[in-house]
GROMACS .gro file of C-alpha atoms in nm:
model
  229
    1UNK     CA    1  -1.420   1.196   0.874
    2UNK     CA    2  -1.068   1.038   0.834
    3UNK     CA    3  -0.930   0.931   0.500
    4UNK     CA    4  -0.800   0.593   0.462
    5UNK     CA    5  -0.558   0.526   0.155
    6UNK     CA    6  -0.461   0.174   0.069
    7UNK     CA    7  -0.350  -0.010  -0.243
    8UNK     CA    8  -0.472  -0.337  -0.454
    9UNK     CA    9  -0.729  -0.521  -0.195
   10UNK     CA   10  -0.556  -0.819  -0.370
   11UNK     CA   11  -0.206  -0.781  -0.276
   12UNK     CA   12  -0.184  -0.514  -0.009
   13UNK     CA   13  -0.180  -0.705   0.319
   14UNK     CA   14  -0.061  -0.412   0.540
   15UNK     CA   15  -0.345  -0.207   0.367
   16UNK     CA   16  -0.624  -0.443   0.462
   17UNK     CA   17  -0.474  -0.393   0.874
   18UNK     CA   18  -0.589  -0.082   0.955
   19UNK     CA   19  -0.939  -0.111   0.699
   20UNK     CA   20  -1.109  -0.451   0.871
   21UNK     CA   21  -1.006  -0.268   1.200
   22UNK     CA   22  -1.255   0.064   1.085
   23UNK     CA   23  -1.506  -0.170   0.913
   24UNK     CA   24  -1.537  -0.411   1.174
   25UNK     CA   25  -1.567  -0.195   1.422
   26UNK     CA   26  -1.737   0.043   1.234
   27UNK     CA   27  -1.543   0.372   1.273
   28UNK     CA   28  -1.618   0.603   0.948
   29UNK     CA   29  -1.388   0.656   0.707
   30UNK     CA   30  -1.334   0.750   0.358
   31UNK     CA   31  -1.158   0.485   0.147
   32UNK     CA   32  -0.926   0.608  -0.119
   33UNK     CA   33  -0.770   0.319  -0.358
   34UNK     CA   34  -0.436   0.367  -0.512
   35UNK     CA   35  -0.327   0.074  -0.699
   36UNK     CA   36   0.057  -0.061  -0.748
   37UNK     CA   37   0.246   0.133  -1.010
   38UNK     CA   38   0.458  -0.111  -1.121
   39UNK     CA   39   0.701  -0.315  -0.905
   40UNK     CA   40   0.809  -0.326  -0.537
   41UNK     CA   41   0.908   0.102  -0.461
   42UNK     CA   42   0.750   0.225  -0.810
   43UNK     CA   43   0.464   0.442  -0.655
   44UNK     CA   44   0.661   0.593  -0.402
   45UNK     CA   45   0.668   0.926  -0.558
   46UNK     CA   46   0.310   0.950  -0.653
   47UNK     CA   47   0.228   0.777  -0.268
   48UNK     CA   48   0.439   1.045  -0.125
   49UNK     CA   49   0.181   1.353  -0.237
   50UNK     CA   50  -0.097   1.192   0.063
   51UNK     CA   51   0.212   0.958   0.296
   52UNK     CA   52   0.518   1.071   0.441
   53UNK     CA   53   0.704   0.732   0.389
   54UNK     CA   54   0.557   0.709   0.045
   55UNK     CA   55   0.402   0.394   0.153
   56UNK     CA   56   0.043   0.293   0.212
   57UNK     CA   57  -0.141   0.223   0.453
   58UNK     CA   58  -0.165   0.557   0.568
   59UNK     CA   59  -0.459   0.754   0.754
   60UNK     CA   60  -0.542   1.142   0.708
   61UNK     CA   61  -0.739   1.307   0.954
   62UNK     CA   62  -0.734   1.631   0.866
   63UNK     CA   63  -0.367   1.828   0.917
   64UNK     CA   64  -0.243   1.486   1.112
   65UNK     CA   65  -0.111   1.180   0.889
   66UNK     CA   66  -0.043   0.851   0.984
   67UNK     CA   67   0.163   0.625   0.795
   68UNK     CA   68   0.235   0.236   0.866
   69UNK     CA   69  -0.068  -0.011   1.007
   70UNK     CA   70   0.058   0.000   1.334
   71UNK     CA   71   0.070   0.380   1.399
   72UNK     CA   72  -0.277   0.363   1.284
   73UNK     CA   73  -0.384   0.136   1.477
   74UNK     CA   74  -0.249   0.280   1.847
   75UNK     CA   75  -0.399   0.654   1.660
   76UNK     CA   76  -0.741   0.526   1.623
   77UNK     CA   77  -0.690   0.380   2.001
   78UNK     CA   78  -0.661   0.719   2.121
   79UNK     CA   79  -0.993   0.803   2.024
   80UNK     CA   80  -1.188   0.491   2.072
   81UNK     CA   81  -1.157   0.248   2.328
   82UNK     CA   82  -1.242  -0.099   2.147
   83UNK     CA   83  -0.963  -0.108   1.920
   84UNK     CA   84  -0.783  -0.326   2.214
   85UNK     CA   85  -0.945  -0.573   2.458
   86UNK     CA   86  -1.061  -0.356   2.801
   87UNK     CA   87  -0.855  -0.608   3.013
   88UNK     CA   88  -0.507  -0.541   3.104
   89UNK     CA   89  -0.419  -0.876   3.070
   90UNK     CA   90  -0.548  -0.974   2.776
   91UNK     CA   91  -0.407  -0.609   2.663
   92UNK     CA   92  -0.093  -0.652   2.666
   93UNK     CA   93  -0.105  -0.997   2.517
   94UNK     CA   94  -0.242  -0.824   2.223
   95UNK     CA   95  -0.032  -0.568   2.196
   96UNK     CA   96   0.219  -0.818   2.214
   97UNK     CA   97   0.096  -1.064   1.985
   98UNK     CA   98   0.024  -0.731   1.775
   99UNK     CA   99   0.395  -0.687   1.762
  100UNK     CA  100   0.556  -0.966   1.686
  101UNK     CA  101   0.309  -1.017   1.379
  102UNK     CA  102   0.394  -0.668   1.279
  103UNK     CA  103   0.799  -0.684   1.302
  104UNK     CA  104   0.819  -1.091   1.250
  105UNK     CA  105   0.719  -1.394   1.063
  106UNK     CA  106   0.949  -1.285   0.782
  107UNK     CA  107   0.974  -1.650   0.562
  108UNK     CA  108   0.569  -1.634   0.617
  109UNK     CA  109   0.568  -1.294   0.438
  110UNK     CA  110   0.854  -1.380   0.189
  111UNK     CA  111   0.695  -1.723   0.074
  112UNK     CA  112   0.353  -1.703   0.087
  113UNK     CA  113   0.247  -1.290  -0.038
  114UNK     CA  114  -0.068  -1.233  -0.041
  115UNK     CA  115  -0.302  -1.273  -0.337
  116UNK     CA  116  -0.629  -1.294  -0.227
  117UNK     CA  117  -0.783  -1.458  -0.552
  118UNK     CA  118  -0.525  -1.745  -0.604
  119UNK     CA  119  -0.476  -2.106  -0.492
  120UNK     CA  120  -0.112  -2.248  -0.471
  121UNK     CA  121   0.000  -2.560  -0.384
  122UNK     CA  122   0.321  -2.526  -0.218
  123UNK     CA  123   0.607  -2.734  -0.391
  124UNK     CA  124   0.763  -2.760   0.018
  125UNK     CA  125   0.780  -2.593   0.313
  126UNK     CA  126   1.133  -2.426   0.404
  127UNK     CA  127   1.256  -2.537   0.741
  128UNK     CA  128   1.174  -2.132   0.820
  129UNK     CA  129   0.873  -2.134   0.703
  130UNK     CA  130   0.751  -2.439   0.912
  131UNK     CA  131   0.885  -2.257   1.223
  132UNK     CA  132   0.685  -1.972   1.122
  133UNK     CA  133   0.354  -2.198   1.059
  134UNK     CA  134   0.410  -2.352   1.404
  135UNK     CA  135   0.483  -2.032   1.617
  136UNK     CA  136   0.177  -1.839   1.454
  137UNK     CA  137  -0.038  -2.190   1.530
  138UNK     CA  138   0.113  -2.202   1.890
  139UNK     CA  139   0.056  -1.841   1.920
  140UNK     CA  140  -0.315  -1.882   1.805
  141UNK     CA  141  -0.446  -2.140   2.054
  142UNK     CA  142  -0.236  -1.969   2.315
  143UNK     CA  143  -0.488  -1.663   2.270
  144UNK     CA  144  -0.757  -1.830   2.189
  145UNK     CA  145  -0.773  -2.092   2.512
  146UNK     CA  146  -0.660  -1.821   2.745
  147UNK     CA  147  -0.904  -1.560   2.675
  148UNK     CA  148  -1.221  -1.796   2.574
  149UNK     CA  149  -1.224  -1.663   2.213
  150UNK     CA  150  -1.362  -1.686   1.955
  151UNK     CA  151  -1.105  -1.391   1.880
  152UNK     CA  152  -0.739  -1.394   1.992
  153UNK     CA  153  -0.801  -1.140   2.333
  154UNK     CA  154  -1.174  -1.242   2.386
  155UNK     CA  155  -1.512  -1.268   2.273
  156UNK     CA  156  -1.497  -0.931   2.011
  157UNK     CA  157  -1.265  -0.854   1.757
  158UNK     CA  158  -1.013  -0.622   1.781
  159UNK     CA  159  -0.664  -0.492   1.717
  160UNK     CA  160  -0.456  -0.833   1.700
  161UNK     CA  161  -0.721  -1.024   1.505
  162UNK     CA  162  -0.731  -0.754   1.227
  163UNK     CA  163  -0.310  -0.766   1.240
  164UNK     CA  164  -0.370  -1.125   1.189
  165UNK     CA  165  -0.622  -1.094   0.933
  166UNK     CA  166  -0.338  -1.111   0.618
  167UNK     CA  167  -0.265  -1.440   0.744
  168UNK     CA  168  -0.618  -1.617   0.716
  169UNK     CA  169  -0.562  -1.494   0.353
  170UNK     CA  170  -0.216  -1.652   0.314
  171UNK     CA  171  -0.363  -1.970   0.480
  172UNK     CA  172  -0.620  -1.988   0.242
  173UNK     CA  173  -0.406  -1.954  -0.043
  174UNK     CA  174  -0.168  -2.166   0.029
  175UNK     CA  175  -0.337  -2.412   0.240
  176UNK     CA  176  -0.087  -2.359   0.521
  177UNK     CA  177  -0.131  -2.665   0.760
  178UNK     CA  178  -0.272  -2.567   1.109
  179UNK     CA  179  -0.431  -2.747   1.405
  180UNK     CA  180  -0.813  -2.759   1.423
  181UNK     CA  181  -0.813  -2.493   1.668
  182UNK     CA  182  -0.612  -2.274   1.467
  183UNK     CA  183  -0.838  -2.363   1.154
  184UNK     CA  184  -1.117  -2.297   1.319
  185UNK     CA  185  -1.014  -1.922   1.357
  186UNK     CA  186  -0.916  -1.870   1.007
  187UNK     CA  187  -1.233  -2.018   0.876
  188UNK     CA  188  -1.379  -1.731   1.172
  189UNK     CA  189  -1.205  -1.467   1.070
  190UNK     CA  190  -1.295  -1.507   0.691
  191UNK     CA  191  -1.657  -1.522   0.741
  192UNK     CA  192  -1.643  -1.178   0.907
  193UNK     CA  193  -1.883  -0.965   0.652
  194UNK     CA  194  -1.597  -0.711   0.591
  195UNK     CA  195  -1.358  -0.981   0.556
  196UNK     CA  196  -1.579  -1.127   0.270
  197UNK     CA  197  -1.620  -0.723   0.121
  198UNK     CA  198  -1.229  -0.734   0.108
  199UNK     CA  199  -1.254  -1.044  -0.065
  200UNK     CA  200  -1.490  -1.009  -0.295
  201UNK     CA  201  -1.374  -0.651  -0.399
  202UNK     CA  202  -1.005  -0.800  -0.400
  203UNK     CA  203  -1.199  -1.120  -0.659
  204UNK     CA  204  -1.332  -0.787  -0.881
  205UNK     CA  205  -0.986  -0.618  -0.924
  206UNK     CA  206  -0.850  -0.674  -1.298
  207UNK     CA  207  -0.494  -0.503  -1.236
  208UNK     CA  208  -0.248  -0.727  -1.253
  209UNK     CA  209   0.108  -0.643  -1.073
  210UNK     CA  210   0.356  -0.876  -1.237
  211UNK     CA  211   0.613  -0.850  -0.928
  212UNK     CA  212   0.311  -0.921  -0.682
  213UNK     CA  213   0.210  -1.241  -0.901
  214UNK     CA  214   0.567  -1.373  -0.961
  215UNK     CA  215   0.630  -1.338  -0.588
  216UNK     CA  216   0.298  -1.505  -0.519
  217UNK     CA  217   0.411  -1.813  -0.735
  218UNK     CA  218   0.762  -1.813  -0.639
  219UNK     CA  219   0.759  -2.073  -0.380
  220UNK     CA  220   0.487  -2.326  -0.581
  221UNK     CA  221   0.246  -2.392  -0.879
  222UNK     CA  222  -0.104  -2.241  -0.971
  223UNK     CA  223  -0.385  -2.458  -0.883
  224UNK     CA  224  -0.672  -2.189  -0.939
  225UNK     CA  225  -0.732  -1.844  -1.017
  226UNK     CA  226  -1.103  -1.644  -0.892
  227UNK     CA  227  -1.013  -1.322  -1.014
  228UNK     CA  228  -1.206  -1.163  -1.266
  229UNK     CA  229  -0.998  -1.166  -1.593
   0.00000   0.00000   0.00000
């Protein structure tokens, strides 16, 4: 069985990638939980004893490892052929849409981090960031009226939808407006029952990564906290 590492279910957005992917699809593997070590870079050394890049995620099978969500993703393709829709078509929209996700959407990521357990109210949105909420929402319905949904490339989940599965998180913390369509797939993709395991196990976390938080609150003010204190 393959060894997953990943850090803080709270914070770690690129961790939570290539884990809904196994769970939801419900290829074994062995979850191993290394929390933040202080700010942004400060576990690199100790990461660096199981991942090359000193980064997480990153997937061990045996002699191989696999650092950064995407590699994992096309690995675990290799051996099992519902990671990505069966379609060529709907494929390579995926892969696509897979992509641009991956290497994009940067004031997304830089003004709304994820934190799971909080609720922000924005004090505005950036002119970027509003061209970020609109692409992802045009994006969205694109995949979602051409394939017949209720996931991105078709009726099962795969590949894209768990790349996109940060982003229901960041919508629900920061209450990111979409169109109903759009909506309608976040509300989707956080009913999924490993969704709601990340979340609740993400709710049960006490550690508390003061760059993570300040980064999470940079942009607006606190309106609730779940977590467990």
């Amino acid at each position: 069985m393959v060894d997953l590492y990943i850090a803080n279910k709270n914070y770690s957005s690129w961790s939570l990638r290539p884990w809904v992917l196994m769970k939801t699809l419900e290829i074994p593997f062995n979850e191993h939980l290394m929390p933040f070590e202080g700010g942004f870079g400060a576990s690199h050394d100790s990461y660096t004893r199981f991942s090359p890049s000193g980064l997480v995620p990153c997937l061990v099978d045996g002699e191989v490892a696999v650092w950064d969500s995407l590699a994992i993703v096309e690995y675990l393709a290799e051996q099992h052929g519902n990671v990505w829709p069966a379609d060529k078509t709907a494929r390579a929209w995926a892969r696509s849409a897979t992509a641009e996700m991956h290497s994009g959407f940067s004031a997304l990521r830089d003004e709304c981090s994820m934190n799971c357990g909080m609720r922000v109210e924005l004090n505005s949105l950036s002119a970027k960031l509003k061209a970020d909420v609109a692409r992802l929402d045009a994006l969205w319905q694109q995949g979602l009226e051409r394939f017949g949904g209720p996931f991105l490339a078709g009726n099962r989940f795969t590949a894209v939808d768990a790349f996109y599965a940060p982003v229901a998180f960041r919508v629900q913390t920061f209450n990111l407006p979409l169109s109903d369509r759009a909506s309608a797939y976040v509300e989707h993709l956080l009913a999924l029952p490993a969704m709601q395991a990340w979340y609740q196990a993400a709710l049960e976390e006490t550690w508390r990564e003061p760059m993570h938080e300040a980064e999470t609150l940079k942009s607006g003010a606190l309106k609730a906290d779940y977590r467990r204190s």
